[in-house]
């Protein structure tokens, strides 16, 4: 197996440099010609500026305007950062040891850089604030979902902890607030086939062999609202939201299901009332049993008028 080449550029503000492999062949004479063709969303003048400022590096150092196109070579550069609305909520530390970092993520903060969310992400904040440039997530949590996220501090332990989630050896429970349905007071197992297409915001259910499973239980109810315990047995995109919506009790604040509502990126009102509450597993390094609990309380349950007023 070919070993991944190490970036010659250090992280900037907790953000790794972008890595780009050039194709094996092509009509380009210079690197600039290739980048102009490959990155049509980037103004050619900006590419010229990055090359002139020596912001694009190969394995042997910075590359200039006259750098040749080298088939199969790898280049690195730091992207221009998008304008981002600051997320006015803090990441809370739950646990830290030599290998693991567990945090309680707020609503509206992405786990990792993606699309228009780069600096305002849990990974970049934590790398910068804690001085942990090699920190990586063991799994991910949706931007609009709050709760527990586990990160790996030491590179040599990444595989062991990430494999726990891949092999479904982590027991996860979530809490959700929705309309109370007393028929769900007894645990109900929901299974369906979920499809998520690239480039489309929402997922959907189709007939066929189930690829998702969630145990849903109404744990408590008052004033027409229910606090539900959700135990996913699989990890499909938007699984919990789809299953709750399919049961006729969509999660409060869900702007995707049952109907998609587009919202501004700086709209922090009425957060989705979904919380990753617990993580439980056997540590693959130490062999000890671990359990972590979120200290957050969903606002619609603690004070529905305040949540609704927002």
PDB file of C-alpha atoms in Angstrom:
ATOM      1  CA  UNK A   1       0.000   0.000   0.000  1.00  0.00           C
ATOM      2  CA  UNK A   2       1.348   3.401  -0.996  1.00  0.00           C
ATOM      3  CA  UNK A   3       1.983   5.579   2.023  1.00  0.00           C
ATOM      4  CA  UNK A   4       0.232   8.938   2.105  1.00  0.00           C
ATOM      5  CA  UNK A   5       2.701  11.772   1.707  1.00  0.00           C
ATOM      6  CA  UNK A   6       3.040  14.184   4.589  1.00  0.00           C
ATOM      7  CA  UNK A   7       2.147  17.799   3.956  1.00  0.00           C
ATOM      8  CA  UNK A   8       5.129  20.183   3.949  1.00  0.00           C
ATOM      9  CA  UNK A   9       2.802  22.929   5.167  1.00  0.00           C
ATOM     10  CA  UNK A  10       1.892  23.054   8.866  1.00  0.00           C
ATOM     11  CA  UNK A  11      -1.735  23.562   9.907  1.00  0.00           C
ATOM     12  CA  UNK A  12      -2.916  27.169   9.837  1.00  0.00           C
ATOM     13  CA  UNK A  13      -5.297  28.207  12.616  1.00  0.00           C
ATOM     14  CA  UNK A  14      -5.936  24.527  13.266  1.00  0.00           C
ATOM     15  CA  UNK A  15      -6.741  23.799   9.605  1.00  0.00           C
ATOM     16  CA  UNK A  16      -4.757  21.342   7.499  1.00  0.00           C
ATOM     17  CA  UNK A  17      -3.498  22.331   4.054  1.00  0.00           C
ATOM     18  CA  UNK A  18      -5.514  21.052   1.093  1.00  0.00           C
ATOM     19  CA  UNK A  19      -3.872  18.154  -0.777  1.00  0.00           C
ATOM     20  CA  UNK A  20      -4.226  17.758  -4.537  1.00  0.00           C
ATOM     21  CA  UNK A  21      -2.842  14.941  -6.691  1.00  0.00           C
ATOM     22  CA  UNK A  22      -2.159  15.796 -10.332  1.00  0.00           C
ATOM     23  CA  UNK A  23      -3.366  13.348 -13.011  1.00  0.00           C
ATOM     24  CA  UNK A  24      -1.095  10.889 -14.794  1.00  0.00           C
ATOM     25  CA  UNK A  25      -1.400  12.701 -18.112  1.00  0.00           C
ATOM     26  CA  UNK A  26      -2.903  15.771 -19.718  1.00  0.00           C
ATOM     27  CA  UNK A  27      -2.407  18.581 -22.223  1.00  0.00           C
ATOM     28  CA  UNK A  28      -0.993  21.084 -19.717  1.00  0.00           C
ATOM     29  CA  UNK A  29       2.544  22.394 -19.870  1.00  0.00           C
ATOM     30  CA  UNK A  30       2.543  24.293 -16.581  1.00  0.00           C
ATOM     31  CA  UNK A  31       0.993  23.737 -13.181  1.00  0.00           C
ATOM     32  CA  UNK A  32      -0.869  27.016 -13.606  1.00  0.00           C
ATOM     33  CA  UNK A  33      -2.595  25.802 -16.766  1.00  0.00           C
ATOM     34  CA  UNK A  34      -3.767  22.667 -14.977  1.00  0.00           C
ATOM     35  CA  UNK A  35      -5.056  24.551 -11.912  1.00  0.00           C
ATOM     36  CA  UNK A  36      -6.991  27.044 -14.044  1.00  0.00           C
ATOM     37  CA  UNK A  37      -8.696  24.145 -15.832  1.00  0.00           C
ATOM     38  CA  UNK A  38      -9.238  22.073 -12.686  1.00  0.00           C
ATOM     39  CA  UNK A  39     -10.439  24.826 -10.350  1.00  0.00           C
ATOM     40  CA  UNK A  40     -12.963  26.782 -12.469  1.00  0.00           C
ATOM     41  CA  UNK A  41     -14.552  28.377  -9.383  1.00  0.00           C
ATOM     42  CA  UNK A  42     -11.238  30.023  -8.524  1.00  0.00           C
ATOM     43  CA  UNK A  43     -10.391  33.176 -10.450  1.00  0.00           C
ATOM     44  CA  UNK A  44      -7.230  32.675 -12.583  1.00  0.00           C
ATOM     45  CA  UNK A  45      -5.849  35.885 -11.094  1.00  0.00           C
ATOM     46  CA  UNK A  46      -6.182  34.335  -7.616  1.00  0.00           C
ATOM     47  CA  UNK A  47      -4.259  31.258  -8.782  1.00  0.00           C
ATOM     48  CA  UNK A  48      -1.567  33.577 -10.168  1.00  0.00           C
ATOM     49  CA  UNK A  49      -1.417  35.363  -6.841  1.00  0.00           C
ATOM     50  CA  UNK A  50      -1.062  32.128  -4.864  1.00  0.00           C
ATOM     51  CA  UNK A  51       1.791  30.973  -7.106  1.00  0.00           C
ATOM     52  CA  UNK A  52       3.459  34.379  -6.979  1.00  0.00           C
ATOM     53  CA  UNK A  53       3.176  34.435  -3.162  1.00  0.00           C
ATOM     54  CA  UNK A  54       4.593  30.874  -2.977  1.00  0.00           C
ATOM     55  CA  UNK A  55       1.476  29.587  -1.228  1.00  0.00           C
ATOM     56  CA  UNK A  56       1.385  26.374  -3.280  1.00  0.00           C
ATOM     57  CA  UNK A  57       3.965  23.758  -2.320  1.00  0.00           C
ATOM     58  CA  UNK A  58       5.252  20.536  -3.806  1.00  0.00           C
ATOM     59  CA  UNK A  59       7.326  17.948  -1.987  1.00  0.00           C
ATOM     60  CA  UNK A  60      10.495  19.966  -2.580  1.00  0.00           C
ATOM     61  CA  UNK A  61       9.199  23.401  -1.664  1.00  0.00           C
ATOM     62  CA  UNK A  62       7.123  26.302  -3.026  1.00  0.00           C
ATOM     63  CA  UNK A  63       6.030  26.360  -6.665  1.00  0.00           C
ATOM     64  CA  UNK A  64       6.036  29.499  -8.820  1.00  0.00           C
ATOM     65  CA  UNK A  65       4.217  30.769 -11.907  1.00  0.00           C
ATOM     66  CA  UNK A  66       6.573  28.895 -14.225  1.00  0.00           C
ATOM     67  CA  UNK A  67       6.374  25.561 -12.386  1.00  0.00           C
ATOM     68  CA  UNK A  68       5.902  22.709 -14.878  1.00  0.00           C
ATOM     69  CA  UNK A  69       3.024  20.266 -14.824  1.00  0.00           C
ATOM     70  CA  UNK A  70       4.411  17.057 -13.273  1.00  0.00           C
ATOM     71  CA  UNK A  71       2.181  13.988 -13.751  1.00  0.00           C
ATOM     72  CA  UNK A  72       1.183  12.110 -10.572  1.00  0.00           C
ATOM     73  CA  UNK A  73       2.814  14.711  -8.340  1.00  0.00           C
ATOM     74  CA  UNK A  74       1.142  16.067  -5.200  1.00  0.00           C
ATOM     75  CA  UNK A  75       0.720  19.701  -4.207  1.00  0.00           C
ATOM     76  CA  UNK A  76      -0.498  21.362  -1.021  1.00  0.00           C
ATOM     77  CA  UNK A  77      -1.978  24.780  -0.309  1.00  0.00           C
ATOM     78  CA  UNK A  78      -4.126  26.565   2.237  1.00  0.00           C
ATOM     79  CA  UNK A  79      -7.516  27.512   0.850  1.00  0.00           C
ATOM     80  CA  UNK A  80      -8.883  31.022   1.087  1.00  0.00           C
ATOM     81  CA  UNK A  81     -11.352  30.926   3.948  1.00  0.00           C
ATOM     82  CA  UNK A  82     -15.028  31.708   3.340  1.00  0.00           C
ATOM     83  CA  UNK A  83     -16.839  34.415   5.270  1.00  0.00           C
ATOM     84  CA  UNK A  84     -18.439  32.628   8.199  1.00  0.00           C
ATOM     85  CA  UNK A  85     -20.988  33.704  10.753  1.00  0.00           C
ATOM     86  CA  UNK A  86     -19.491  33.110  14.209  1.00  0.00           C
ATOM     87  CA  UNK A  87     -21.344  30.348  16.053  1.00  0.00           C
ATOM     88  CA  UNK A  88     -22.084  31.959  19.446  1.00  0.00           C
ATOM     89  CA  UNK A  89     -21.929  28.740  21.487  1.00  0.00           C
ATOM     90  CA  UNK A  90     -19.046  26.984  23.200  1.00  0.00           C
ATOM     91  CA  UNK A  91     -17.685  23.451  22.943  1.00  0.00           C
ATOM     92  CA  UNK A  92     -17.602  21.895  26.419  1.00  0.00           C
ATOM     93  CA  UNK A  93     -14.881  19.422  27.417  1.00  0.00           C
ATOM     94  CA  UNK A  94     -16.168  16.168  28.918  1.00  0.00           C
ATOM     95  CA  UNK A  95     -13.021  14.004  29.057  1.00  0.00           C
ATOM     96  CA  UNK A  96      -9.360  14.163  28.084  1.00  0.00           C
ATOM     97  CA  UNK A  97      -6.555  11.652  28.500  1.00  0.00           C
ATOM     98  CA  UNK A  98      -3.421  10.736  26.530  1.00  0.00           C
ATOM     99  CA  UNK A  99      -5.396   9.325  23.606  1.00  0.00           C
ATOM    100  CA  UNK A 100      -9.007  10.509  23.772  1.00  0.00           C
ATOM    101  CA  UNK A 101     -10.854  13.801  23.852  1.00  0.00           C
ATOM    102  CA  UNK A 102     -14.629  13.800  24.344  1.00  0.00           C
ATOM    103  CA  UNK A 103     -16.571  17.027  23.970  1.00  0.00           C
ATOM    104  CA  UNK A 104     -20.163  18.222  24.245  1.00  0.00           C
ATOM    105  CA  UNK A 105     -20.824  19.982  20.938  1.00  0.00           C
ATOM    106  CA  UNK A 106     -23.422  22.762  20.726  1.00  0.00           C
ATOM    107  CA  UNK A 107     -26.101  23.054  18.079  1.00  0.00           C
ATOM    108  CA  UNK A 108     -25.110  24.796  14.802  1.00  0.00           C
ATOM    109  CA  UNK A 109     -21.409  23.893  15.004  1.00  0.00           C
ATOM    110  CA  UNK A 110     -20.130  21.425  12.388  1.00  0.00           C
ATOM    111  CA  UNK A 111     -17.850  18.623  13.542  1.00  0.00           C
ATOM    112  CA  UNK A 112     -15.335  19.021  10.689  1.00  0.00           C
ATOM    113  CA  UNK A 113     -14.646  21.578   7.931  1.00  0.00           C
ATOM    114  CA  UNK A 114     -17.066  21.161   5.071  1.00  0.00           C
ATOM    115  CA  UNK A 115     -18.445  23.521   2.454  1.00  0.00           C
ATOM    116  CA  UNK A 116     -18.992  26.982   3.931  1.00  0.00           C
ATOM    117  CA  UNK A 117     -18.103  25.861   7.456  1.00  0.00           C
ATOM    118  CA  UNK A 118     -14.348  25.836   8.036  1.00  0.00           C
ATOM    119  CA  UNK A 119     -13.091  27.850  10.983  1.00  0.00           C
ATOM    120  CA  UNK A 120     -16.448  27.605  12.763  1.00  0.00           C
ATOM    121  CA  UNK A 121     -16.159  23.854  13.315  1.00  0.00           C
ATOM    122  CA  UNK A 122     -15.454  21.782  16.411  1.00  0.00           C
ATOM    123  CA  UNK A 123     -12.283  20.231  14.965  1.00  0.00           C
ATOM    124  CA  UNK A 124     -10.640  23.517  14.004  1.00  0.00           C
ATOM    125  CA  UNK A 125     -11.635  25.221  17.263  1.00  0.00           C
ATOM    126  CA  UNK A 126     -10.247  22.376  19.354  1.00  0.00           C
ATOM    127  CA  UNK A 127      -6.996  22.055  17.400  1.00  0.00           C
ATOM    128  CA  UNK A 128      -6.391  25.769  17.815  1.00  0.00           C
ATOM    129  CA  UNK A 129      -7.600  26.263  21.391  1.00  0.00           C
ATOM    130  CA  UNK A 130      -6.000  23.128  22.859  1.00  0.00           C
ATOM    131  CA  UNK A 131      -2.833  23.120  20.753  1.00  0.00           C
ATOM    132  CA  UNK A 132      -3.574  19.682  19.278  1.00  0.00           C
ATOM    133  CA  UNK A 133      -2.715  19.952  15.562  1.00  0.00           C
ATOM    134  CA  UNK A 134      -3.075  16.193  14.918  1.00  0.00           C
ATOM    135  CA  UNK A 135      -6.507  15.844  16.518  1.00  0.00           C
ATOM    136  CA  UNK A 136      -9.041  13.900  14.394  1.00  0.00           C
ATOM    137  CA  UNK A 137     -12.662  12.888  15.006  1.00  0.00           C
ATOM    138  CA  UNK A 138     -13.460   9.236  15.656  1.00  0.00           C
ATOM    139  CA  UNK A 139     -16.963   9.849  14.239  1.00  0.00           C
ATOM    140  CA  UNK A 140     -19.174  12.764  13.223  1.00  0.00           C
ATOM    141  CA  UNK A 141     -22.283  14.522  14.425  1.00  0.00           C
ATOM    142  CA  UNK A 142     -24.577  16.665  12.264  1.00  0.00           C
ATOM    143  CA  UNK A 143     -24.090  20.415  12.483  1.00  0.00           C
ATOM    144  CA  UNK A 144     -27.611  20.935  13.845  1.00  0.00           C
ATOM    145  CA  UNK A 145     -27.374  18.124  16.417  1.00  0.00           C
ATOM    146  CA  UNK A 146     -25.863  18.808  19.832  1.00  0.00           C
ATOM    147  CA  UNK A 147     -24.065  16.390  22.110  1.00  0.00           C
ATOM    148  CA  UNK A 148     -21.111  14.061  22.477  1.00  0.00           C
ATOM    149  CA  UNK A 149     -18.336  13.784  19.911  1.00  0.00           C
ATOM    150  CA  UNK A 150     -15.167  11.742  20.429  1.00  0.00           C
ATOM    151  CA  UNK A 151     -11.785  12.796  19.016  1.00  0.00           C
ATOM    152  CA  UNK A 152      -8.467  10.938  18.905  1.00  0.00           C
ATOM    153  CA  UNK A 153      -5.367  12.822  20.058  1.00  0.00           C
ATOM    154  CA  UNK A 154      -2.546  10.434  19.096  1.00  0.00           C
ATOM    155  CA  UNK A 155      -2.239   9.483  15.398  1.00  0.00           C
ATOM    156  CA  UNK A 156      -1.190   5.890  16.114  1.00  0.00           C
ATOM    157  CA  UNK A 157      -4.491   5.270  17.976  1.00  0.00           C
ATOM    158  CA  UNK A 158      -6.809   6.670  15.287  1.00  0.00           C
ATOM    159  CA  UNK A 159      -7.575   3.347  13.640  1.00  0.00           C
ATOM    160  CA  UNK A 160      -8.441   1.590  16.886  1.00  0.00           C
ATOM    161  CA  UNK A 161     -11.046   4.145  17.952  1.00  0.00           C
ATOM    162  CA  UNK A 162     -12.462   4.879  14.507  1.00  0.00           C
ATOM    163  CA  UNK A 163     -12.941   1.141  13.969  1.00  0.00           C
ATOM    164  CA  UNK A 164     -15.186   1.027  17.050  1.00  0.00           C
ATOM    165  CA  UNK A 165     -17.730   3.190  15.262  1.00  0.00           C
ATOM    166  CA  UNK A 166     -17.288   1.478  11.899  1.00  0.00           C
ATOM    167  CA  UNK A 167     -17.931  -1.931  13.471  1.00  0.00           C
ATOM    168  CA  UNK A 168     -20.859  -0.622  15.580  1.00  0.00           C
ATOM    169  CA  UNK A 169     -19.183  -1.452  18.867  1.00  0.00           C
ATOM    170  CA  UNK A 170     -20.233   1.855  20.452  1.00  0.00           C
ATOM    171  CA  UNK A 171     -23.631   2.032  22.149  1.00  0.00           C
ATOM    172  CA  UNK A 172     -25.145   5.438  21.457  1.00  0.00           C
ATOM    173  CA  UNK A 173     -28.320   6.955  22.849  1.00  0.00           C
ATOM    174  CA  UNK A 174     -29.967  10.201  21.836  1.00  0.00           C
ATOM    175  CA  UNK A 175     -32.706  12.368  23.272  1.00  0.00           C
ATOM    176  CA  UNK A 176     -35.289  14.166  21.168  1.00  0.00           C
ATOM    177  CA  UNK A 177     -38.233  16.435  21.899  1.00  0.00           C
ATOM    178  CA  UNK A 178     -41.370  16.090  19.798  1.00  0.00           C
ATOM    179  CA  UNK A 179     -45.137  15.887  20.106  1.00  0.00           C
ATOM    180  CA  UNK A 180     -46.051  13.265  22.686  1.00  0.00           C
ATOM    181  CA  UNK A 181     -47.438  10.045  21.219  1.00  0.00           C
ATOM    182  CA  UNK A 182     -48.487   7.771  24.062  1.00  0.00           C
ATOM    183  CA  UNK A 183     -48.476   4.726  21.779  1.00  0.00           C
ATOM    184  CA  UNK A 184     -44.667   5.006  21.806  1.00  0.00           C
ATOM    185  CA  UNK A 185     -44.435   4.552  25.580  1.00  0.00           C
ATOM    186  CA  UNK A 186     -43.387   0.983  24.832  1.00  0.00           C
ATOM    187  CA  UNK A 187     -40.155   0.701  22.827  1.00  0.00           C
ATOM    188  CA  UNK A 188     -40.737   0.429  19.097  1.00  0.00           C
ATOM    189  CA  UNK A 189     -38.151  -0.697  16.576  1.00  0.00           C
ATOM    190  CA  UNK A 190     -38.207   1.183  13.281  1.00  0.00           C
ATOM    191  CA  UNK A 191     -36.474  -0.309  10.243  1.00  0.00           C
ATOM    192  CA  UNK A 192     -36.354   1.165   6.756  1.00  0.00           C
ATOM    193  CA  UNK A 193     -34.211   1.564   3.675  1.00  0.00           C
ATOM    194  CA  UNK A 194     -32.709   5.079   3.572  1.00  0.00           C
ATOM    195  CA  UNK A 195     -31.194   6.636   0.463  1.00  0.00           C
ATOM    196  CA  UNK A 196     -29.073   9.792   0.479  1.00  0.00           C
ATOM    197  CA  UNK A 197     -27.996  11.157  -2.902  1.00  0.00           C
ATOM    198  CA  UNK A 198     -24.895  13.278  -3.316  1.00  0.00           C
ATOM    199  CA  UNK A 199     -25.700  16.966  -3.761  1.00  0.00           C
ATOM    200  CA  UNK A 200     -29.221  16.680  -2.300  1.00  0.00           C
ATOM    201  CA  UNK A 201     -29.786  17.985   1.220  1.00  0.00           C
ATOM    202  CA  UNK A 202     -32.412  15.498   2.356  1.00  0.00           C
ATOM    203  CA  UNK A 203     -32.473  11.712   2.515  1.00  0.00           C
ATOM    204  CA  UNK A 204     -35.558   9.600   1.884  1.00  0.00           C
ATOM    205  CA  UNK A 205     -36.948   6.148   2.512  1.00  0.00           C
ATOM    206  CA  UNK A 206     -37.639   3.640  -0.267  1.00  0.00           C
ATOM    207  CA  UNK A 207     -39.034   0.104  -0.405  1.00  0.00           C
ATOM    208  CA  UNK A 208     -36.479  -2.649  -0.065  1.00  0.00           C
ATOM    209  CA  UNK A 209     -34.184  -4.405   2.362  1.00  0.00           C
ATOM    210  CA  UNK A 210     -33.809  -2.211   5.483  1.00  0.00           C
ATOM    211  CA  UNK A 211     -30.397  -0.609   6.000  1.00  0.00           C
ATOM    212  CA  UNK A 212     -31.322   1.391   9.110  1.00  0.00           C
ATOM    213  CA  UNK A 213     -32.717   0.544  12.530  1.00  0.00           C
ATOM    214  CA  UNK A 214     -33.719   2.692  15.503  1.00  0.00           C
ATOM    215  CA  UNK A 215     -35.374   1.835  18.817  1.00  0.00           C
ATOM    216  CA  UNK A 216     -37.749   4.663  19.810  1.00  0.00           C
ATOM    217  CA  UNK A 217     -39.277   5.068  23.263  1.00  0.00           C
ATOM    218  CA  UNK A 218     -41.312   7.846  24.860  1.00  0.00           C
ATOM    219  CA  UNK A 219     -39.443   8.290  28.131  1.00  0.00           C
ATOM    220  CA  UNK A 220     -41.479  11.157  29.580  1.00  0.00           C
ATOM    221  CA  UNK A 221     -44.296  13.488  28.563  1.00  0.00           C
ATOM    222  CA  UNK A 222     -46.005  16.638  29.778  1.00  0.00           C
ATOM    223  CA  UNK A 223     -48.159  19.391  28.272  1.00  0.00           C
ATOM    224  CA  UNK A 224     -48.395  17.590  24.956  1.00  0.00           C
ATOM    225  CA  UNK A 225     -44.610  17.288  24.530  1.00  0.00           C
ATOM    226  CA  UNK A 226     -42.586  14.119  24.717  1.00  0.00           C
ATOM    227  CA  UNK A 227     -38.976  13.422  25.640  1.00  0.00           C
ATOM    228  CA  UNK A 228     -37.926  10.462  23.540  1.00  0.00           C
ATOM    229  CA  UNK A 229     -35.011   8.072  23.935  1.00  0.00           C
ATOM    230  CA  UNK A 230     -33.559   7.000  20.591  1.00  0.00           C
ATOM    231  CA  UNK A 231     -31.141   4.099  20.225  1.00  0.00           C
ATOM    232  CA  UNK A 232     -29.750   3.800  16.689  1.00  0.00           C
ATOM    233  CA  UNK A 233     -28.438   0.383  15.717  1.00  0.00           C
ATOM    234  CA  UNK A 234     -27.114   1.752  12.417  1.00  0.00           C
ATOM    235  CA  UNK A 235     -25.746   5.137  11.374  1.00  0.00           C
ATOM    236  CA  UNK A 236     -27.433   6.269   8.160  1.00  0.00           C
ATOM    237  CA  UNK A 237     -27.523   9.976   7.285  1.00  0.00           C
ATOM    238  CA  UNK A 238     -30.454  11.708   9.039  1.00  0.00           C
ATOM    239  CA  UNK A 239     -31.690   8.326  10.262  1.00  0.00           C
ATOM    240  CA  UNK A 240     -33.167   9.515  13.568  1.00  0.00           C
ATOM    241  CA  UNK A 241     -34.883  12.503  11.992  1.00  0.00           C
ATOM    242  CA  UNK A 242     -36.387  10.411   9.205  1.00  0.00           C
ATOM    243  CA  UNK A 243     -37.614   7.701  11.562  1.00  0.00           C
ATOM    244  CA  UNK A 244     -39.216  10.177  13.954  1.00  0.00           C
ATOM    245  CA  UNK A 245     -40.881  12.001  11.085  1.00  0.00           C
ATOM    246  CA  UNK A 246     -42.104   8.692   9.671  1.00  0.00           C
ATOM    247  CA  UNK A 247     -43.735   7.901  13.022  1.00  0.00           C
ATOM    248  CA  UNK A 248     -45.672  11.161  12.796  1.00  0.00           C
ATOM    249  CA  UNK A 249     -43.658  12.898  15.530  1.00  0.00           C
ATOM    250  CA  UNK A 250     -41.019  15.000  13.732  1.00  0.00           C
ATOM    251  CA  UNK A 251     -38.375  16.401  16.052  1.00  0.00           C
ATOM    252  CA  UNK A 252     -38.994  20.003  17.063  1.00  0.00           C
ATOM    253  CA  UNK A 253     -36.847  22.408  15.058  1.00  0.00           C
ATOM    254  CA  UNK A 254     -36.314  19.969  12.175  1.00  0.00           C
ATOM    255  CA  UNK A 255     -36.121  22.071   9.012  1.00  0.00           C
ATOM    256  CA  UNK A 256     -35.563  19.067   6.750  1.00  0.00           C
ATOM    257  CA  UNK A 257     -38.317  16.622   7.699  1.00  0.00           C
ATOM    258  CA  UNK A 258     -41.127  16.250   6.918  1.00  0.00           C
ATOM    259  CA  UNK A 259     -40.663  19.389   4.777  1.00  0.00           C
ATOM    260  CA  UNK A 260     -37.451  21.124   3.762  1.00  0.00           C
ATOM    261  CA  UNK A 261     -37.208  24.774   4.814  1.00  0.00           C
ATOM    262  CA  UNK A 262     -34.162  26.738   3.702  1.00  0.00           C
ATOM    263  CA  UNK A 263     -32.617  28.890   6.426  1.00  0.00           C
ATOM    264  CA  UNK A 264     -29.755  31.373   6.597  1.00  0.00           C
ATOM    265  CA  UNK A 265     -26.427  30.129   7.954  1.00  0.00           C
ATOM    266  CA  UNK A 266     -26.500  32.802  10.647  1.00  0.00           C
ATOM    267  CA  UNK A 267     -29.980  31.814  11.857  1.00  0.00           C
ATOM    268  CA  UNK A 268     -29.391  30.281  15.279  1.00  0.00           C
ATOM    269  CA  UNK A 269     -33.030  30.258  16.391  1.00  0.00           C
ATOM    270  CA  UNK A 270     -35.099  27.217  17.362  1.00  0.00           C
ATOM    271  CA  UNK A 271     -32.313  24.614  17.295  1.00  0.00           C
ATOM    272  CA  UNK A 272     -33.152  21.041  16.373  1.00  0.00           C
ATOM    273  CA  UNK A 273     -34.173  19.321  19.587  1.00  0.00           C
ATOM    274  CA  UNK A 274     -31.873  16.346  19.149  1.00  0.00           C
ATOM    275  CA  UNK A 275     -29.041  15.513  21.531  1.00  0.00           C
ATOM    276  CA  UNK A 276     -26.360  12.812  21.393  1.00  0.00           C
ATOM    277  CA  UNK A 277     -26.733  11.888  25.060  1.00  0.00           C
ATOM    278  CA  UNK A 278     -24.426   8.938  25.797  1.00  0.00           C
ATOM    279  CA  UNK A 279     -21.473   7.017  24.369  1.00  0.00           C
ATOM    280  CA  UNK A 280     -20.563   3.624  25.830  1.00  0.00           C
ATOM    281  CA  UNK A 281     -17.878   1.153  24.710  1.00  0.00           C
ATOM    282  CA  UNK A 282     -14.947  -1.030  25.701  1.00  0.00           C
ATOM    283  CA  UNK A 283     -11.731   0.899  25.206  1.00  0.00           C
ATOM    284  CA  UNK A 284      -9.653  -0.920  22.534  1.00  0.00           C
ATOM    285  CA  UNK A 285      -6.397   0.357  24.040  1.00  0.00           C
ATOM    286  CA  UNK A 286      -6.912  -0.060  27.800  1.00  0.00           C
ATOM    287  CA  UNK A 287      -9.680  -2.675  27.814  1.00  0.00           C
ATOM    288  CA  UNK A 288     -11.706  -0.676  30.344  1.00  0.00           C
ATOM    289  CA  UNK A 289     -15.423   0.039  30.086  1.00  0.00           C
ATOM    290  CA  UNK A 290     -16.130   3.668  29.264  1.00  0.00           C
ATOM    291  CA  UNK A 291     -19.321   5.704  29.398  1.00  0.00           C
ATOM    292  CA  UNK A 292     -19.689   9.401  28.700  1.00  0.00           C
ATOM    293  CA  UNK A 293     -22.820  11.504  29.261  1.00  0.00           C
ATOM    294  CA  UNK A 294     -23.797  14.882  27.857  1.00  0.00           C
ATOM    295  CA  UNK A 295     -24.589  17.543  30.407  1.00  0.00           C
ATOM    296  CA  UNK A 296     -26.868  19.449  28.059  1.00  0.00           C
ATOM    297  CA  UNK A 297     -30.650  19.711  28.434  1.00  0.00           C
ATOM    298  CA  UNK A 298     -32.763  20.339  25.361  1.00  0.00           C
ATOM    299  CA  UNK A 299     -34.319  23.789  25.591  1.00  0.00           C
ATOM    300  CA  UNK A 300     -37.794  22.867  24.380  1.00  0.00           C
ATOM    301  CA  UNK A 301     -38.036  20.470  27.325  1.00  0.00           C
ATOM    302  CA  UNK A 302     -36.591  22.756  30.002  1.00  0.00           C
ATOM    303  CA  UNK A 303     -38.401  25.891  28.754  1.00  0.00           C
ATOM    304  CA  UNK A 304     -40.578  25.460  25.683  1.00  0.00           C
ATOM    305  CA  UNK A 305     -41.700  29.138  25.662  1.00  0.00           C
ATOM    306  CA  UNK A 306     -38.079  30.311  25.437  1.00  0.00           C
ATOM    307  CA  UNK A 307     -37.308  27.867  22.623  1.00  0.00           C
ATOM    308  CA  UNK A 308     -40.468  28.844  20.718  1.00  0.00           C
ATOM    309  CA  UNK A 309     -39.850  32.562  21.249  1.00  0.00           C
ATOM    310  CA  UNK A 310     -36.376  32.292  19.717  1.00  0.00           C
TER     311      UNK A 310
END
